[in-house]
Amino acid sequence: MSQLTFCAFHKREQLDLLKQAVCAAGRRARTHTYSSTLFQYTFCGRRSVTVVDLSACVHYSRSSPGEESVDPSSLHIIFRYSGRRRTPAARTMRLPTPLPSIGLTTCALVLMLPLFGSCHPAQTSERPRPVFVEQFSRQAVGFNWRNVTCPFCKAIFTILDIALLSDANEERVAHAVGEACIRLHLGDEQVCREITELFRDDFIRALQESYLWPTEACALLVGPSCGKFDLYEAWNITLPKIPKPPVTPPSPPKPGSPQSRVLFLTDIHWDQEYVVGSAADCKHPLCCRNDSGSPSWKRREAGYWGTYSKCDLPLWTVQNLLENAAKAGPWDWVYWTGDIPAHNVWSQTRNQQLSELTIISRLIHKHLGPNVTVYPAVGNHESTPVNSFPPPFVHGNRSCAWLYNTMAEEWAPWLPDQALKTLRYGGFYTLEIQPGLRVVSLNMNFCARENFWLMVNSTDPANQLQWLVHVLQASEDKGEKVHIIGHIPPGLCLSSWSWNYYHIVNRYESTITGQFFGHTHQDEFQMFYDEATMSRPLGVAFIAPSVTTYINLNPGYRVYYVDGNYQGSSRLVLDHETYILNLTEVNSSPGAPGSPEKDPKWTLLYRATKAYGVTSLFPSDYDGLIRTFINDDRVFQKFWYFRHKGHVSEPCKETCKTTLLCFLRSGRADELEQCDLLNGFGGDLARAARKTLC
């Protein structure tokens, strides 16, 4: 028998998981012929088992109690165990023989799951999905995950995990990922090849360095019903022992009190390859581009100012927005919460990302002027590969220094040296906007399940939340109010991160007077309640609509009216407005049908207090608004229309309405899951709501 010896610490129960998972993938051992073999395990001489590729199952033929017969044609790999974690340094010999590509092609499917971030497997049940879930699904890029069941995921992840113990297999794993993507029609051949090449080095390195077990990986990728998030086990930040000050309910400012007018931009997603007249419906995840082809008589074409489809924006639309925003000023300051590049996540380079960051940063500075300060936050699309944000303990070329350093250079006109220092360290910062008001910009990629680097360590990456507590305590001591900005809403984060953030907001509810996020591309919000009863509203996370049209939306931006700069100001949001560019109107000029307007105007879609008949936008007002949505469907349908920036094709009724109300109440991840389960949606809502727009 040909033997190659390989010793390593490895994950416990690997053998049992492999047996169970491969069998459960739909193969029955009693009738199959075993055509090829992947592995033979020998656990330091105590037992061995032959495991074949996914065309068969585990071969059970016991020759004596506690032993299993061995196929002499298999490779002989020796493992030894040491508790919970794998230690790469314990390897005594590399496995020089590459593993068979048949098995790797099958198991490589699991690598595709995190690459696109947003795309969760469809349910195998015939039970109809909630309408709200259908709405979320249309936001996804459109890859098909229907073939991925929980047992299948465990099987392929186990085999993949073993394969990556040898660096000799990395090239073949990457090739297998591309083949699996193509054969399972997850994307067309070009997209599959390019995204595999883009992601391969960073993702495989993160996977090799992680302590992820197959059950944990599949719980992460498929959902909690497939396993336990042991990798993301509960952790707690430390709060100071200083007692929480008494809470005074907010009250409206006196008539005539100063207000601050704040421009809010998010999710620009500029596509430098946007081509007017190209196909708006194409085989790629992103259309209206050079490679989208020409539209046939059945297909729509890309409009001049933008398109209702899976398309991003041309640069001239972004410039037009900034020109109109400058005219609509003056602005006291600007919040800008990231996502600059387009959704061509399979073909991006670092140079391209940095070029687009530089161009948009300078355009904002040019049009809004040197007297307007912009406070940016890092989006999940700024990096390449998308969602790849290694924590600061990752050094060298794989770190995010290439991105953070350029951000620091471009944003230096707006941010002081101390803020630039923490920006370079971890993509977050704090500074004083005005006396009595501080902004904290968080890097929300450290809470995102799509950030595959968190497989290595997800416990308060970069110590960002502990740093936040320190900042908030110092502000409480000085009597400052704090606004928090970030890209991904905290209710869509990993559970432990989200729980800790919710706990922080509870403790510092009198200090945190505004939370501002983007990412979902839609106009919505999420509520925070006191942890003791989960009934008293104490905070609102405002989620502003995107600049981009992706998917099927009008371009838009937000204006916030904040209690102004005076002694005793609450610094709370008093009102907000949403402005849109109505593509139906501006892509066809009234005087010349078929020709776009030369200088289109961004129009007011709605002002919140007027639209909903409220006097302020305090947490209690939003809690009351949710109750109004429940009792008055007319008001809810108005919210549904505004949520889509004035472009929605169907009303939201019954199940759709119930699930959306769950989302609005869920500033904490586990609250979304509980609402999901209580209403009998079996996890569909939580999975759909956490989609990251690719």
GROMACS .gro file of N, CA, C and O in nm, residues 581-653:
model
  292
  581LEU      N    1  -3.428   6.158  -0.795
  581LEU     CA    2  -3.425   6.191  -0.937
  581LEU      C    3  -3.522   6.094  -1.004
  581LEU      O    4  -3.493   5.974  -1.014
  582ASN      N    5  -3.637   6.142  -1.047
  582ASN     CA    6  -3.740   6.057  -1.106
  582ASN      C    7  -3.697   6.018  -1.248
  582ASN      O    8  -3.708   6.097  -1.342
  583LEU      N    9  -3.649   5.896  -1.263
  583LEU     CA   10  -3.593   5.853  -1.392
  583LEU      C   11  -3.698   5.846  -1.502
  583LEU      O   12  -3.666   5.866  -1.620
  584THR      N   13  -3.821   5.815  -1.466
  584THR     CA   14  -3.927   5.811  -1.567
  584THR      C   15  -3.941   5.945  -1.635
  584THR      O   16  -3.965   5.954  -1.756
  585GLU      N   17  -3.924   6.052  -1.559
  585GLU     CA   18  -3.939   6.187  -1.613
  585GLU      C   19  -3.811   6.239  -1.678
  585GLU      O   20  -3.815   6.295  -1.788
  586VAL      N   21  -3.697   6.221  -1.614
  586VAL     CA   22  -3.576   6.289  -1.662
  586VAL      C   23  -3.507   6.216  -1.777
  586VAL      O   24  -3.426   6.277  -1.847
  587ASN      N   25  -3.537   6.088  -1.797
  587ASN     CA   26  -3.476   6.017  -1.911
  587ASN      C   27  -3.547   6.046  -2.042
  587ASN      O   28  -3.503   6.002  -2.148
  588SER      N   29  -3.660   6.117  -2.035
  588SER     CA   30  -3.732   6.155  -2.156
  588SER      C   31  -3.783   6.297  -2.140
  588SER      O   32  -3.874   6.324  -2.062
  589SER      N   33  -3.723   6.390  -2.212
  589SER     CA   34  -3.758   6.531  -2.202
  589SER      C   35  -3.896   6.558  -2.262
  589SER      O   36  -3.928   6.507  -2.370
  590PRO      N   37  -3.981   6.638  -2.194
  590PRO     CA   38  -4.115   6.668  -2.247
  590PRO      C   39  -4.109   6.733  -2.385
  590PRO      O   40  -4.193   6.707  -2.471
  591GLY      N   41  -4.010   6.817  -2.407
  591GLY     CA   42  -4.000   6.884  -2.536
  591GLY      C   43  -3.943   6.799  -2.647
  591GLY      O   44  -3.962   6.829  -2.765
  592ALA      N   45  -3.872   6.693  -2.609
  592ALA     CA   46  -3.811   6.605  -2.710
  592ALA      C   47  -3.820   6.462  -2.661
  592ALA      O   48  -3.727   6.411  -2.597
  593PRO      N   49  -3.936   6.397  -2.685
  593PRO     CA   50  -3.955   6.258  -2.637
  593PRO      C   51  -3.842   6.166  -2.683
  593PRO      O   52  -3.800   6.169  -2.799
  594GLY      N   53  -3.794   6.087  -2.588
  594GLY     CA   54  -3.683   5.997  -2.618
  594GLY      C   55  -3.548   6.056  -2.587
  594GLY      O   56  -3.448   5.984  -2.581
  595SER      N   57  -3.542   6.188  -2.565
  595SER     CA   58  -3.416   6.253  -2.530
  595SER      C   59  -3.417   6.290  -2.382
  595SER      O   60  -3.518   6.336  -2.330
  596PRO      N   61  -3.306   6.273  -2.313
  596PRO     CA   62  -3.302   6.304  -2.169
  596PRO      C   63  -3.301   6.454  -2.143
  596PRO      O   64  -3.259   6.533  -2.228
  597GLU      N   65  -3.349   6.493  -2.026
  597GLU     CA   66  -3.339   6.632  -1.985
  597GLU      C   67  -3.192   6.669  -1.967
  597GLU      O   68  -3.112   6.590  -1.916
  598LYS      N   69  -3.157   6.790  -2.005
  598LYS     CA   70  -3.017   6.832  -1.998
  598LYS      C   71  -2.975   6.870  -1.855
  598LYS      O   72  -2.860   6.848  -1.817
  599ASP      N   73  -3.065   6.929  -1.781
  599ASP     CA   74  -3.032   6.971  -1.644
  599ASP      C   75  -3.147   6.929  -1.552
  599ASP      O   76  -3.228   7.013  -1.510
  600PRO      N   77  -3.153   6.802  -1.516
  600PRO     CA   78  -3.267   6.753  -1.437
  600PRO      C   79  -3.263   6.804  -1.294
  600PRO      O   80  -3.156   6.833  -1.241
  601LYS      N   81  -3.379   6.813  -1.233
  601LYS     CA   82  -3.390   6.860  -1.095
  601LYS      C   83  -3.421   6.743  -1.002
  601LYS      O   84  -3.502   6.657  -1.034
  602TRP      N   85  -3.354   6.742  -0.890
  602TRP     CA   86  -3.383   6.644  -0.785
  602TRP      C   87  -3.499   6.700  -0.702
  602TRP      O   88  -3.492   6.812  -0.652
  603THR      N   89  -3.605   6.624  -0.690
  603THR     CA   90  -3.729   6.673  -0.630
  603THR      C   91  -3.753   6.610  -0.493
  603THR      O   92  -3.711   6.497  -0.466
  604LEU      N   93  -3.824   6.683  -0.409
  604LEU     CA   94  -3.858   6.634  -0.276
  604LEU      C   95  -3.962   6.523  -0.288
  604LEU      O   96  -4.071   6.544  -0.342
  605LEU      N   97  -3.930   6.405  -0.237
  605LEU     CA   98  -4.025   6.294  -0.234
  605LEU      C   99  -4.119   6.310  -0.116
  605LEU      O  100  -4.241   6.298  -0.130
  606TYR      N  101  -4.061   6.336   0.002
  606TYR     CA  102  -4.146   6.358   0.120
  606TYR      C  103  -4.064   6.418   0.233
  606TYR      O  104  -3.941   6.407   0.235
  607ARG      N  105  -4.134   6.483   0.326
  607ARG     CA  106  -4.078   6.527   0.454
  607ARG      C  107  -4.147   6.445   0.561
  607ARG      O  108  -4.270   6.438   0.566
  608ALA      N  109  -4.071   6.384   0.650
  608ALA     CA  110  -4.123   6.281   0.740
  608ALA      C  111  -4.237   6.330   0.829
  608ALA      O  112  -4.341   6.264   0.839
  609THR      N  113  -4.218   6.443   0.896
  609THR     CA  114  -4.322   6.488   0.989
  609THR      C  115  -4.453   6.517   0.917
  609THR      O  116  -4.562   6.485   0.966
  610LYS      N  117  -4.444   6.578   0.800
  610LYS     CA  118  -4.565   6.610   0.724
  610LYS      C  119  -4.630   6.484   0.668
  610LYS      O  120  -4.753   6.469   0.673
  611ALA      N  121  -4.549   6.392   0.616
  611ALA     CA  122  -4.603   6.271   0.554
  611ALA      C  123  -4.674   6.182   0.655
  611ALA      O  124  -4.777   6.120   0.624
  612TYR      N  125  -4.620   6.176   0.777
  612TYR     CA  126  -4.675   6.084   0.876
  612TYR      C  127  -4.757   6.153   0.985
  612TYR      O  128  -4.808   6.087   1.076
  613GLY      N  129  -4.768   6.286   0.978
  613GLY     CA  130  -4.851   6.357   1.074
  613GLY      C  131  -4.799   6.355   1.215
  613GLY      O  132  -4.877   6.342   1.311
  614VAL      N  133  -4.666   6.367   1.231
  614VAL     CA  134  -4.606   6.371   1.364
  614VAL      C  135  -4.534   6.504   1.381
  614VAL      O  136  -4.502   6.574   1.284
  615THR      N  137  -4.506   6.540   1.505
  615THR     CA  138  -4.442   6.669   1.533
  615THR      C  139  -4.291   6.658   1.549
  615THR      O  140  -4.220   6.759   1.542
  616SER      N  141  -4.241   6.537   1.574
  616SER     CA  142  -4.097   6.516   1.591
  616SER      C  143  -4.065   6.372   1.552
  616SER      O  144  -4.155   6.293   1.523
  617LEU      N  145  -3.935   6.341   1.551
  617LEU     CA  146  -3.891   6.206   1.512
  617LEU      C  147  -3.812   6.142   1.626
  617LEU      O  148  -3.709   6.078   1.603
  618PHE      N  149  -3.862   6.156   1.748
  618PHE     CA  150  -3.798   6.092   1.863
  618PHE      C  151  -3.828   5.942   1.862
  618PHE      O  152  -3.919   5.897   1.791
  619PRO      N  153  -3.754   5.863   1.939
  619PRO     CA  154  -3.782   5.719   1.944
  619PRO      C  155  -3.928   5.686   1.974
  619PRO      O  156  -3.986   5.594   1.915
  620SER      N  157  -3.991   5.762   2.064
  620SER     CA  158  -4.132   5.737   2.096
  620SER      C  159  -4.221   5.762   1.975
  620SER      O  160  -4.323   5.694   1.957
  621ASP      N  161  -4.183   5.859   1.890
  621ASP     CA  162  -4.261   5.886   1.769
  621ASP      C  163  -4.253   5.769   1.671
  621ASP      O  164  -4.353   5.731   1.610
  622TYR      N  165  -4.134   5.713   1.658
  622TYR     CA  166  -4.120   5.600   1.566
  622TYR      C  167  -4.189   5.475   1.620
  622TYR      O  168  -4.245   5.396   1.544
  623ASP      N  169  -4.185   5.456   1.750
  623ASP     CA  170  -4.259   5.344   1.809
  623ASP      C  171  -4.409   5.362   1.783
  623ASP      O  172  -4.479   5.265   1.747
  624GLY      N  173  -4.458   5.484   1.798
  624GLY     CA  174  -4.598   5.511   1.768
  624GLY      C  175  -4.630   5.494   1.621
  624GLY      O  176  -4.739   5.450   1.584
  625LEU      N  177  -4.532   5.527   1.536
  625LEU     CA  178  -4.552   5.512   1.392
  625LEU      C  179  -4.568   5.364   1.355
  625LEU      O  180  -4.652   5.330   1.269
  626ILE      N  181  -4.491   5.278   1.419
  626ILE     CA  182  -4.508   5.134   1.394
  626ILE      C  183  -4.648   5.090   1.432
  626ILE      O  184  -4.712   5.011   1.361
  627ARG      N  185  -4.698   5.141   1.543
  627ARG     CA  186  -4.836   5.107   1.584
  627ARG      C  187  -4.937   5.159   1.481
  627ARG      O  188  -5.038   5.093   1.452
  628THR      N  189  -4.910   5.277   1.427
  628THR     CA  190  -4.998   5.330   1.322
  628THR      C  191  -4.995   5.242   1.198
  628THR      O  192  -5.098   5.217   1.134
  629PHE      N  193  -4.875   5.194   1.162
  629PHE     CA  194  -4.864   5.104   1.048
  629PHE      C  195  -4.952   4.980   1.066
  629PHE      O  196  -5.013   4.931   0.970
  630ILE      N  197  -4.957   4.930   1.189
  630ILE     CA  198  -5.036   4.810   1.217
  630ILE      C  199  -5.185   4.839   1.198
  630ILE      O  200  -5.258   4.758   1.139
  631ASN      N  201  -5.230   4.954   1.245
  631ASN     CA  202  -5.373   4.983   1.249
  631ASN      C  203  -5.425   5.056   1.126
  631ASN      O  204  -5.546   5.052   1.099
  632ASP      N  205  -5.337   5.125   1.055
  632ASP     CA  206  -5.381   5.205   0.942
  632ASP      C  207  -5.300   5.165   0.819
  632ASP      O  208  -5.188   5.214   0.798
  633ASP      N  209  -5.357   5.079   0.737
  633ASP     CA  210  -5.282   5.027   0.622
  633ASP      C  211  -5.251   5.135   0.520
  633ASP      O  212  -5.153   5.125   0.446
  634ARG      N  213  -5.332   5.240   0.515
  634ARG     CA  214  -5.306   5.349   0.422
  634ARG      C  215  -5.172   5.415   0.452
  634ARG      O  216  -5.094   5.442   0.361
  635VAL      N  217  -5.144   5.438   0.581
  635VAL     CA  218  -5.017   5.498   0.620
  635VAL      C  219  -4.902   5.401   0.593
  635VAL      O  220  -4.793   5.442   0.548
  636PHE      N  221  -4.927   5.274   0.619
  636PHE     CA  222  -4.820   5.176   0.594
  636PHE      C  223  -4.785   5.170   0.446
  636PHE      O  224  -4.667   5.162   0.409
  637GLN      N  225  -4.885   5.170   0.358
  637GLN     CA  226  -4.857   5.165   0.214
  637GLN      C  227  -4.784   5.289   0.168
  637GLN      O  228  -4.703   5.284   0.074
  638LYS      N  229  -4.807   5.402   0.232
  638LYS     CA  230  -4.730   5.523   0.204
  638LYS      C  231  -4.583   5.501   0.240
  638LYS      O  232  -4.492   5.537   0.162
  639PHE      N  233  -4.559   5.442   0.359
  639PHE     CA  234  -4.422   5.410   0.398
  639PHE      C  235  -4.358   5.315   0.298
  639PHE      O  236  -4.240   5.330   0.262
  640TRP      N  237  -4.432   5.216   0.252
  640TRP     CA  238  -4.383   5.118   0.155
  640TRP      C  239  -4.340   5.188   0.025
  640TRP      O  240  -4.236   5.155  -0.033
  641TYR      N  241  -4.417   5.286  -0.018
  641TYR     CA  242  -4.386   5.363  -0.138
  641TYR      C  243  -4.260   5.448  -0.116
  641TYR      O  244  -4.170   5.450  -0.201
  642PHE      N  245  -4.251   5.513  -0.002
  642PHE     CA  246  -4.132   5.593   0.029
  642PHE      C  247  -4.008   5.504   0.044
  642PHE      O  248  -3.897   5.544   0.008
  643ARG      N  249  -4.028   5.386   0.100
  643ARG     CA  250  -3.917   5.293   0.122
  643ARG      C  251  -3.844   5.261  -0.007
  643ARG      O  252  -3.723   5.240  -0.009
  644HIS      N  253  -3.917   5.258  -0.118
  644HIS     CA  254  -3.858   5.227  -0.249
  644HIS      C  255  -3.829   5.353  -0.330
  644HIS      O  256  -3.817   5.347  -0.452
  645LYS      N  257  -3.821   5.466  -0.263
  645LYS     CA  258  -3.789   5.593  -0.329
  645LYS      C  259  -3.884   5.624  -0.444
  645LYS      O  260  -3.843   5.671  -0.552
  646GLY      N  261  -4.012   5.597  -0.423
  646GLY     CA  262  -4.112   5.635  -0.521
  646GLY      C  263  -4.119   5.546  -0.643
  646GLY      O  264  -4.179   5.584  -0.744
  647HIS      N  265  -4.061   5.427  -0.637
  647HIS     CA  266  -4.071   5.335  -0.752
  647HIS      C  267  -4.093   5.194  -0.700
  647HIS      O  268  -3.999   5.123  -0.664
  648VAL      N  269  -4.221   5.156  -0.691
  648VAL     CA  270  -4.257   5.024  -0.641
  648VAL      C  271  -4.371   4.971  -0.725
  648VAL      O  272  -4.463   5.045  -0.764
  649SER      N  273  -4.367   4.843  -0.758
  649SER     CA  274  -4.462   4.787  -0.855
  649SER      C  275  -4.583   4.722  -0.790
  649SER      O  276  -4.684   4.702  -0.856
  650GLU      N  277  -4.576   4.689  -0.662
  650GLU     CA  278  -4.688   4.620  -0.599
  650GLU      C  279  -4.696   4.657  -0.451
  650GLU      O  280  -4.595   4.693  -0.389
  651PRO      N  281  -4.818   4.653  -0.394
  651PRO     CA  282  -4.833   4.686  -0.252
  651PRO      C  283  -4.779   4.574  -0.163
  651PRO      O  284  -4.752   4.463  -0.209
  652CYS      N  285  -4.761   4.607  -0.036
  652CYS     CA  286  -4.711   4.510   0.063
  652CYS      C  287  -4.827   4.475   0.155
  652CYS      O  288  -4.873   4.559   0.232
  653LYS      N  289  -4.875   4.352   0.147
  653LYS     CA  290  -4.992   4.310   0.223
  653LYS      C  291  -4.958   4.191   0.313
  653LYS      O  292  -4.861   4.120   0.292
   0.00000   0.00000   0.00000
